[in-house]
Short mmCIF file of C-alpha atoms in Angstrom, two decimals:
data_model
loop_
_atom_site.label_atom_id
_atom_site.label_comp_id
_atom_site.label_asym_id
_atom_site.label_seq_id
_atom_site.Cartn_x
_atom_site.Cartn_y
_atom_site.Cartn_z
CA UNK A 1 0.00 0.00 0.00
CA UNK A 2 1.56 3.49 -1.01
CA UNK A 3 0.89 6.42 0.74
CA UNK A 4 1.17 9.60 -0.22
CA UNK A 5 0.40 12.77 1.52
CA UNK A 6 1.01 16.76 0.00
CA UNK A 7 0.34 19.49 1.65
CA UNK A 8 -1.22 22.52 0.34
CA UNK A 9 -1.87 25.77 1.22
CA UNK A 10 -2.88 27.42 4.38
CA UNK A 11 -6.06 29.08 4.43
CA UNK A 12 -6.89 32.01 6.74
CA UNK A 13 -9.14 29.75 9.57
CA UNK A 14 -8.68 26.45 8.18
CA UNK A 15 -6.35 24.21 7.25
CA UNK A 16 -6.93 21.45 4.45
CA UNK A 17 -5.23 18.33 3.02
CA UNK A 18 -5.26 15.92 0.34
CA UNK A 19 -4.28 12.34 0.76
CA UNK A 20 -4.05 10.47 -1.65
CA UNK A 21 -4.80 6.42 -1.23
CA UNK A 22 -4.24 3.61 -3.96
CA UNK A 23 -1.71 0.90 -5.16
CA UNK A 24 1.44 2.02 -6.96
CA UNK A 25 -0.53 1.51 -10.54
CA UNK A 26 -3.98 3.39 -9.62
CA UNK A 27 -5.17 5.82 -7.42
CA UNK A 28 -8.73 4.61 -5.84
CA UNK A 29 -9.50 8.04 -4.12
CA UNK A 30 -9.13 11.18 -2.75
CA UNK A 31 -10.19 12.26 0.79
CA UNK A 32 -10.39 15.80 2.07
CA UNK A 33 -10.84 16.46 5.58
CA UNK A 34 -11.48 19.99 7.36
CA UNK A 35 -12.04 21.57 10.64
CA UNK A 36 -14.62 24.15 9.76
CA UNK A 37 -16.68 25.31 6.70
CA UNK A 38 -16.46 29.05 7.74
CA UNK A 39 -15.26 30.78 4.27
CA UNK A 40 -14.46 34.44 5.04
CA UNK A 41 -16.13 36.59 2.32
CA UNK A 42 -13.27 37.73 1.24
CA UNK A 43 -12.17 34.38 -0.09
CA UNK A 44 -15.42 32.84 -1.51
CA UNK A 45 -14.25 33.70 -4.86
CA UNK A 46 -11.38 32.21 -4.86
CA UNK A 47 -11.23 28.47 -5.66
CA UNK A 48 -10.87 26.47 -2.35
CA UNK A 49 -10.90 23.23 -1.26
CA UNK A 50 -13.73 23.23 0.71
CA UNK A 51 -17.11 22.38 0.28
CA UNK A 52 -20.88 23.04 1.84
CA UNK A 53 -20.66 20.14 3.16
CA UNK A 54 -19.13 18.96 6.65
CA UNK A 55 -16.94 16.07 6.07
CA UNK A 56 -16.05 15.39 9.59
CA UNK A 57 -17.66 11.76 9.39
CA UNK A 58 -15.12 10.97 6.67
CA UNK A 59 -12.32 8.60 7.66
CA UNK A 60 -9.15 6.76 6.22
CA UNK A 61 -11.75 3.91 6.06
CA UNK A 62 -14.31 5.84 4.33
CA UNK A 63 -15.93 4.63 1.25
CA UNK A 64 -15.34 6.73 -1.89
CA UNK A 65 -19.56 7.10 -2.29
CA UNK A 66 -18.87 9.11 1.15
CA UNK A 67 -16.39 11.40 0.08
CA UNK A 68 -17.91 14.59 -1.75
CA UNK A 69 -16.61 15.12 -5.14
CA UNK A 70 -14.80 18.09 -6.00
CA UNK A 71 -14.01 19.83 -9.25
CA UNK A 72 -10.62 18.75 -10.57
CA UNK A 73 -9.58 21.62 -11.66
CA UNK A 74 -9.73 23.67 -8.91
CA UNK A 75 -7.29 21.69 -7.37
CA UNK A 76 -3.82 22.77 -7.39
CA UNK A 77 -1.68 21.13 -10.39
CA UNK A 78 0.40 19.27 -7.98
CA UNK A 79 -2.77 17.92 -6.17
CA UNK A 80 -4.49 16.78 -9.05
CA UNK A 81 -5.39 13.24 -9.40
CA UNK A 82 -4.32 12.68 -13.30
CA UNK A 83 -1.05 13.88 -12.13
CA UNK A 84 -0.77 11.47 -9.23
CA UNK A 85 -1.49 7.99 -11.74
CA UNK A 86 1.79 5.42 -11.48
CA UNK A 87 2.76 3.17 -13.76
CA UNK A 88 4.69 -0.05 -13.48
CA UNK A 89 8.29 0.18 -13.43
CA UNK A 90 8.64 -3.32 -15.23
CA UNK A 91 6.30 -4.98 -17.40
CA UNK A 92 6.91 -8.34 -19.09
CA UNK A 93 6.38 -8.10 -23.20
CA UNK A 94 4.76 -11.42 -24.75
CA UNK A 95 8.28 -12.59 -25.87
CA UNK A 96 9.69 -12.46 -22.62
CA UNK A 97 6.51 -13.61 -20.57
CA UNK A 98 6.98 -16.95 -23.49
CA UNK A 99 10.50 -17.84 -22.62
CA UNK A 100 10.33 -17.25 -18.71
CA UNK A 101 7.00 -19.97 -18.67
CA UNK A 102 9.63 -22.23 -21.36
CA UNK A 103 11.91 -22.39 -18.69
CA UNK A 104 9.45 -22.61 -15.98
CA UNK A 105 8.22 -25.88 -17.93
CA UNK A 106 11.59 -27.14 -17.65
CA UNK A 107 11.43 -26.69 -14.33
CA UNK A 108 15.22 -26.06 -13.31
CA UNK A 109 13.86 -24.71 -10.14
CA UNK A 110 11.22 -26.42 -9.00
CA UNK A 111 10.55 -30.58 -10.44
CA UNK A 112 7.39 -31.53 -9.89
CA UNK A 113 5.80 -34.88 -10.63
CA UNK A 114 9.17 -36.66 -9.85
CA UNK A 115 8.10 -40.63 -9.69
CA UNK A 116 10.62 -42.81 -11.47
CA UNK A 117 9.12 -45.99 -11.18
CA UNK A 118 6.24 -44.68 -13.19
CA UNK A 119 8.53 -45.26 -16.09
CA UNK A 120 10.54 -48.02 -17.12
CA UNK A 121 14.10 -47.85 -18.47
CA UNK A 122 12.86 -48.01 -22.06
CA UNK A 123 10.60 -45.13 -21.51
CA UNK A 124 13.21 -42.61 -19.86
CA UNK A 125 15.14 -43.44 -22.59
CA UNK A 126 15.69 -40.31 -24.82
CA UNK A 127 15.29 -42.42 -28.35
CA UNK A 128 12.04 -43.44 -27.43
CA UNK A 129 10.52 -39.53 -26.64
CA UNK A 130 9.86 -39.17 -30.47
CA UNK A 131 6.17 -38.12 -30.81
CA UNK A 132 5.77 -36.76 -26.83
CA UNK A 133 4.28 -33.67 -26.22
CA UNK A 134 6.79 -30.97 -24.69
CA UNK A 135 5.02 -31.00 -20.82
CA UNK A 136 5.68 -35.09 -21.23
CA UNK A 137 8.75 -34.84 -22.44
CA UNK A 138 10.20 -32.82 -19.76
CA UNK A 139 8.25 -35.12 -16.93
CA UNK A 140 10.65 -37.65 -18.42
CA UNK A 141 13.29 -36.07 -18.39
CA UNK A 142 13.39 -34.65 -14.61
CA UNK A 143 12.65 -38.51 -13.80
CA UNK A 144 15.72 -39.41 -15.28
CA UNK A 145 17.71 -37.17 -13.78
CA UNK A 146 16.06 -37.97 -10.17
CA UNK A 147 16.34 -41.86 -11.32
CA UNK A 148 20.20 -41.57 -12.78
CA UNK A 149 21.26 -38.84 -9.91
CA UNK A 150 24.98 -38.50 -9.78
CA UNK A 151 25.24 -41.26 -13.37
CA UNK A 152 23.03 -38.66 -15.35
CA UNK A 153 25.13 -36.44 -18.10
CA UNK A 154 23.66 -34.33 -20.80
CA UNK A 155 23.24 -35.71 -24.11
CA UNK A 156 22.45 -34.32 -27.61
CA UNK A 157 19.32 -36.75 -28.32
CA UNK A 158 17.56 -35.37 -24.58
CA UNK A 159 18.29 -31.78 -26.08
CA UNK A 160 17.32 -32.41 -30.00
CA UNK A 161 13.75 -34.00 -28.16
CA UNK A 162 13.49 -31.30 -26.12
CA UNK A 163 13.82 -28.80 -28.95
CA UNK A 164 11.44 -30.86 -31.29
CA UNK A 165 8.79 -30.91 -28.51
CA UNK A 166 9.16 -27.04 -27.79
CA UNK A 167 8.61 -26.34 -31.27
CA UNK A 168 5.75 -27.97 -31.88
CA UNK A 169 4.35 -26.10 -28.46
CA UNK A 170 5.39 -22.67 -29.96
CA UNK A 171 8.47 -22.00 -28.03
CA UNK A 172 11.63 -20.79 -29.03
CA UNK A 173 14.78 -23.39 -29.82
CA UNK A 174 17.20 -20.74 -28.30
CA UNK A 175 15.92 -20.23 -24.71
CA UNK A 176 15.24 -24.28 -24.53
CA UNK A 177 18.92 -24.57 -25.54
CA UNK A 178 20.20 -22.12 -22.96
CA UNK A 179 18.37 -23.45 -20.06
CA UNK A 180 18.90 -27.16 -20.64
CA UNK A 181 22.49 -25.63 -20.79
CA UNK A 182 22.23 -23.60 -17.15
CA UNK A 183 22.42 -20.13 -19.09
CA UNK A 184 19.48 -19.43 -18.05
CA UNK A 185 17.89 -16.48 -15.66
CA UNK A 186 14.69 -17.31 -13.66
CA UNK A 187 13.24 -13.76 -13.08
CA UNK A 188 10.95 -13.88 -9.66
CA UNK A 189 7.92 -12.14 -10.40
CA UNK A 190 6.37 -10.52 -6.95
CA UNK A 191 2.87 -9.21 -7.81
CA UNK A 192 3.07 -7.00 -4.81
CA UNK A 193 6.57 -5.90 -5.37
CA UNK A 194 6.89 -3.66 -8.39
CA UNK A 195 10.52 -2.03 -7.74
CA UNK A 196 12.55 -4.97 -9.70
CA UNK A 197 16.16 -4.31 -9.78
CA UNK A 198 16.93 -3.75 -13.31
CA UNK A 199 20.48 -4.62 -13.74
CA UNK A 200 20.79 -3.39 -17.55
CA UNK A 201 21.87 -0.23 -16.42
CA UNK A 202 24.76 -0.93 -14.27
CA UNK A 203 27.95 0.94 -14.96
CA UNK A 204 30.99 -1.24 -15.98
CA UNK A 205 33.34 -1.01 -12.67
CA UNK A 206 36.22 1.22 -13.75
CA UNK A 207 38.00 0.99 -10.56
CA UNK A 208 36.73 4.39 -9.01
CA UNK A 209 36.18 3.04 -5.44
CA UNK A 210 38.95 4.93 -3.99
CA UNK A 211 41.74 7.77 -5.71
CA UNK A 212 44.43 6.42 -7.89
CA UNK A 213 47.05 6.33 -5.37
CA UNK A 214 45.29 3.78 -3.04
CA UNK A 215 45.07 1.39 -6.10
CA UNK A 216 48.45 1.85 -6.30
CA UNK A 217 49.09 1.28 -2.61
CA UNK A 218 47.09 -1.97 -3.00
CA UNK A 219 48.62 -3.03 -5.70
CA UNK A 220 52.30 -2.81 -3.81
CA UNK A 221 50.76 -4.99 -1.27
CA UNK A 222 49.81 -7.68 -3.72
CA UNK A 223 52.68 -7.77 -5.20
CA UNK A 224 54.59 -8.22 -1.88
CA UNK A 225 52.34 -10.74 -1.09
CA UNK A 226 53.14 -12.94 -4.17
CA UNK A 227 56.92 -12.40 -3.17
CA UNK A 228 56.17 -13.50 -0.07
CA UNK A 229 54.48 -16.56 -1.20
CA UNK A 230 56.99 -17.60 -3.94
CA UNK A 231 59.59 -17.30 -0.86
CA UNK A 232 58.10 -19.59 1.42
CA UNK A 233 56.49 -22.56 -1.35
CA UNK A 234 58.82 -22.24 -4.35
CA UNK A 235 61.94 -21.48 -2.91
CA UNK A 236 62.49 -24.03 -0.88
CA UNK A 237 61.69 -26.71 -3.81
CA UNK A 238 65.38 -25.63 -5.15
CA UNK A 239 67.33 -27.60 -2.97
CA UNK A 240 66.24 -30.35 -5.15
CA UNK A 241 68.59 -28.71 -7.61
CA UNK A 242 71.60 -27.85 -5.89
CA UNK A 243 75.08 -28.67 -7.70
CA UNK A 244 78.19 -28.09 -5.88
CA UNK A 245 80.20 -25.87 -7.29
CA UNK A 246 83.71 -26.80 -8.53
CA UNK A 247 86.37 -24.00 -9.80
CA UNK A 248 88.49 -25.65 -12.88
CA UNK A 249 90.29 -23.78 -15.22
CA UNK A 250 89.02 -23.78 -18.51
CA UNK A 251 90.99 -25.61 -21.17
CA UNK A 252 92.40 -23.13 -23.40
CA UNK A 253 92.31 -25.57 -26.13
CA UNK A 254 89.03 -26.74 -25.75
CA UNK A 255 87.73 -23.43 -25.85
CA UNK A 256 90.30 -20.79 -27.06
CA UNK A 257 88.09 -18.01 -27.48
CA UNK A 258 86.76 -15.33 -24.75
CA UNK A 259 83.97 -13.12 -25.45
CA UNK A 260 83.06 -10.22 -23.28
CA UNK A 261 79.28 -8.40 -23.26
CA UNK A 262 78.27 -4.89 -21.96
CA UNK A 263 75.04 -4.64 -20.08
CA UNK A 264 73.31 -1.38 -18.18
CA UNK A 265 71.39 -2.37 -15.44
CA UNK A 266 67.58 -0.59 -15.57
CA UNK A 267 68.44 1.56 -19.14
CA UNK A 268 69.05 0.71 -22.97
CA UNK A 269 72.38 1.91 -25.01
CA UNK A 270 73.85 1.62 -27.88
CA UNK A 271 77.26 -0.40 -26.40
CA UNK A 272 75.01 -3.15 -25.52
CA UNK A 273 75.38 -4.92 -29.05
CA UNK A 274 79.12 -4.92 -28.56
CA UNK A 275 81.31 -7.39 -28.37
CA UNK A 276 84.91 -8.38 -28.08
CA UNK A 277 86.78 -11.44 -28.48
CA UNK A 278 89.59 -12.23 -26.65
CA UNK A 279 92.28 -15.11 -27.46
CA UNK A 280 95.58 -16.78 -28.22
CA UNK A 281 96.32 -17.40 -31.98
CA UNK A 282 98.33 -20.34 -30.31
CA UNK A 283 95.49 -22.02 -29.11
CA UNK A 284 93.81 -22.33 -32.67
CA UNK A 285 96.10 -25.70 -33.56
CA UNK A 286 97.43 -23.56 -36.34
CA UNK A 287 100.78 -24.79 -37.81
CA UNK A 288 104.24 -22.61 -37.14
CA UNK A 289 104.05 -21.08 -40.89
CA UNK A 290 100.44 -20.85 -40.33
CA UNK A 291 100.58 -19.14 -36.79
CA UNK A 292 102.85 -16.66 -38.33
CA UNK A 293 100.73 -15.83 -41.12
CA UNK A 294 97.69 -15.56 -39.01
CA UNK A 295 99.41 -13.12 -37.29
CA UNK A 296 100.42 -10.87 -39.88
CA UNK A 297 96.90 -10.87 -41.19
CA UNK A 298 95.78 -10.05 -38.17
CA UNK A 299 97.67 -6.64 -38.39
CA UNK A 300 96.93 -4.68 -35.59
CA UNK A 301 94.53 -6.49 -33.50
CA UNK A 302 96.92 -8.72 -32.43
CA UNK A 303 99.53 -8.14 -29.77
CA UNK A 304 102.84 -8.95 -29.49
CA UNK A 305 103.77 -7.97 -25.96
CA UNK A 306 100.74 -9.86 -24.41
CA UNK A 307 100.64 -12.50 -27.08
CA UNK A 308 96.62 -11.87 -27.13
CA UNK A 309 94.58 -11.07 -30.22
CA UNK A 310 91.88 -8.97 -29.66
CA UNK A 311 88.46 -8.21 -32.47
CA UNK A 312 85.42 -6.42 -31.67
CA UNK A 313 81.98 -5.61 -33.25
CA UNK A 314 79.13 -3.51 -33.22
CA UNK A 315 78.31 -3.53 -36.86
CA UNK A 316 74.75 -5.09 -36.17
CA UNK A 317 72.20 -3.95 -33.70
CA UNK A 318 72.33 -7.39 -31.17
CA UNK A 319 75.15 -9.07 -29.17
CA UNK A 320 74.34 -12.64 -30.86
CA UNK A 321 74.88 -11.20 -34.25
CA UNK A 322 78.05 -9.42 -33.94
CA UNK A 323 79.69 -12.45 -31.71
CA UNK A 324 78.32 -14.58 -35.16
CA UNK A 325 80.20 -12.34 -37.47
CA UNK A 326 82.97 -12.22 -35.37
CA UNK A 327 82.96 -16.25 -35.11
CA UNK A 328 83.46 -15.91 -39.19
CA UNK A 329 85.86 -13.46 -39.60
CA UNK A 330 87.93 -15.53 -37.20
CA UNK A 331 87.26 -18.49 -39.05
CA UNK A 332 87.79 -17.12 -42.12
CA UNK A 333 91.04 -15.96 -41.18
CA UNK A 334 92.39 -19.14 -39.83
CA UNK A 335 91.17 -21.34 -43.14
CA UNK A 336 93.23 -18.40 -44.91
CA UNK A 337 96.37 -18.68 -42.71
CA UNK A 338 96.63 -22.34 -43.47
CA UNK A 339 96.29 -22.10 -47.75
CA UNK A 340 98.42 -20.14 -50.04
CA UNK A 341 101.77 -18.12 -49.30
CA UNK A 342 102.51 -18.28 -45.88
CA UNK A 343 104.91 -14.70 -45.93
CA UNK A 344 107.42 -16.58 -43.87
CA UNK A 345 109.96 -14.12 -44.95
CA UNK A 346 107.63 -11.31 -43.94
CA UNK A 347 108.59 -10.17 -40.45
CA UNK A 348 106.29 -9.14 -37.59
CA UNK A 349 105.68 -5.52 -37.36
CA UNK A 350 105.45 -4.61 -33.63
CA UNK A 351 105.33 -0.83 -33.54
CA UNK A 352 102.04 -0.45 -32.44
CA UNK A 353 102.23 -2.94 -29.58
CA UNK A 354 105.48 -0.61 -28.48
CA UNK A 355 103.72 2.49 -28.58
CA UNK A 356 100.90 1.23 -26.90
CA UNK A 357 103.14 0.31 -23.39
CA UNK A 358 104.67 3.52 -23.67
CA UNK A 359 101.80 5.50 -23.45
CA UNK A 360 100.45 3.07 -20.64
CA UNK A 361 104.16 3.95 -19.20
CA UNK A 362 103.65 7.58 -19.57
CA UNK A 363 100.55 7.78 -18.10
CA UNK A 364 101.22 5.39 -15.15
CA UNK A 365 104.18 7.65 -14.47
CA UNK A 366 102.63 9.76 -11.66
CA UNK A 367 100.48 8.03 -9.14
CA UNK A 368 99.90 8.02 -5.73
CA UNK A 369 101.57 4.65 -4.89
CA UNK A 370 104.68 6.60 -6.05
CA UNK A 371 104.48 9.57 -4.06
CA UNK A 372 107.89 11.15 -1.93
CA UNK A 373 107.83 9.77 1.29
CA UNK A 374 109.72 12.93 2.72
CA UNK A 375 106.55 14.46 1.36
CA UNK A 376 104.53 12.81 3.72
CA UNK A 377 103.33 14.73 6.79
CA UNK A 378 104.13 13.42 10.92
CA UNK A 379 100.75 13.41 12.02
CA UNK A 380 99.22 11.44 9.23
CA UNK A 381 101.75 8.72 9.77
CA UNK A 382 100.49 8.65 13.52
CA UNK A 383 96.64 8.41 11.84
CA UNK A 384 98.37 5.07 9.67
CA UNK A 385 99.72 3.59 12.61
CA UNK A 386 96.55 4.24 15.09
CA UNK A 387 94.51 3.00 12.38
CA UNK A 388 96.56 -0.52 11.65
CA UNK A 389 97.26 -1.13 15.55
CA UNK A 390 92.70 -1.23 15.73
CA UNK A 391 91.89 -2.79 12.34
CA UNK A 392 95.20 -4.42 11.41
#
């Protein structure tokens, strides 16, 4: 029952109201109730809501024969009873009235008639339902569900009956489909009840709850707490794969060459696709005329003070592809060193390995290690000695 009471003016003497008393979709009446009929004379021309009639007898139980009827439009707009008529919030069209009592005849809520030994196997059998009407059909098949319990699984003959059966009763293939499937949506329809949530109209959640910065916060906690997990379930799995670890010199032989990468932690350059190769000609199994050769073509990437040759690359934009061409520029150069001339009367030119130690000489000339000790001042030699008598 709805309720609803407005309150109008005040008159000079009086004071009036309006109730109005009905269901959500109809009004049944209006009641007016007064304490006096006394009109002043200088407001009888004036449209009013009272009447010549007393209508102290009237009650919220009165019948609307009782209540004295009163020219609608003298009442205010507001107060007016064609402006006070409801109408349903939610109203079922004749589609969706058809597939709600479809699925109601399935019954996915509510089975009814359940007696199994009614029917024998042969009958609950799904190849034997051609012909059925739909209501039988679906008897049968909530008794052999009830009959089968846990043993029952879907099959594509119960469903191609089912639809056959439906469309001979007028309903639709699609909403038969989706509720012997569980898709379905029972809708409870309360006659009394017309505010139905309606759904449809729900925003999509864009994760406006709370401000930006406590999303962030939370999501700092759930990533701790995924740390914190992998630390105490996957970590200790590991020790399965321990190895103990043995330092052995690799053999030079074996593997002769030495490559060395550039990284930057947390940033990209462009010295990360470098790479440099490091290694003795000697260890290449080249012959003596081919060792010196190899050398010579080398030219200045090889060393003759350290005995080390030394090629780098950054002609291609990865590390794998420049440690690939330098892999065949190497081997190119030792498959040339052993055919053809092999320039033994060619001598090794050195110069730039000389030239190179001097200027590591010359600039290694002044350092600190080297400084005057009668440069050195008393009191920091009692700091040095303080210092090695508590730390050693």
């Amino acid at each position: 029952m709805l309720r609803l009471a407005n309150q109008s003016r005040v008159l000079q003497g009086a004071f009036a109201r309006a109730t109005v008393v009905g269901r959500a979709s109809a009004v049944t009446h209006v009641r007016f109730m007064s304490d006096s009929t006394d009109v002043p004379p200088s407001d009888q021309s004036k449209p009013s809501f009272r009447t010549d009639k007393r209508i102290e007898s009237a009650t919220p139980f009165a019948e609307p024969s009782e209540i004295p009827s009163a020219d609608a439009s003298l009442l205010p707009r507001t107060n007016r009873v064609e402006e006070l008529q409801f109408e349903a919030k939610y109203t079922l069209d004749a589609k969706t009235k058809e597939a709600l009592d479809t699925i109601e005849e399935l019954g996915f809520k509510t089975r009814q008639n359940l007696d199994p030994e009614r029917f024998s196997d042969e009958e609950l059998d799904p190849r034997n339902w051609t012909g059925l009407e739909f209501h039988e059909v679906v008897t049968r098949l909530h008794n052999r569900q009830f009959k089968l319990g846990s043993a029952y699984s879907q099959s594509e003959e119960e469903l191609r009956q089912l639809v056959r059966a439906g469309r001979v009763a007028g309903a639709d293939a699609g909403v038969i489909r989706s509720a012997y499937h569980g898709k379905h949506s029972v809708v409870e329809k309360n006659e009394e009840d017309d505010d139905l949530l309606d759904a449809d109209h729900v925003n999509e959640f864009m994760y406006d709850d709370i401000p930006t910065a406590g999303h962030m916060q939370v999501e700092k906690v759930r990533k701790m707490r995924h740390l914190q997990r992998m630390s105490a379930y996957v970590l200790p799995r590991l020790v399965d794969y321990h190895v103990p670890f043995d330092v052995k010199e690799a053999d030079k032989k074996a593997s002769p060459l030495t490559f060395k990468y550039t990284s930057y932690t947390g940033e990209e350059a462009d010295e990360e696709a470098k790479v440099v190769c490091y290694f003795d000609p000697a260890n290449l199994g080249l012959s003596d005329k081919g060792l010196h050769k190899f050398k010579l073509l080398s030219g200045q990437n090889y060393d003759a003070l350290t005995g080390q040759c030394k090629f780098a690359s950054k002609r291609h934009p990865s590390a794998p592809e420049n440690k690939h061409y330098l892999l065949t520029q190497i081997l190119k150069l030792k498959t040339e060193a052993e055919q053809g001339d092999s320039f033994e009367d060619v001598p090794l030119d050195t110069r730039h390995a000389r030239n190179k130690a001097e200027r590591i000489a010359k600039r290694d000339r002044y350092r600190l290690a080297k400084f005057p000790e009668e440069w050195n001042r008393p009191e920091d030699k009692a700091k040095q000695t303080a210092f090695k008598a508590l730390f050693g």
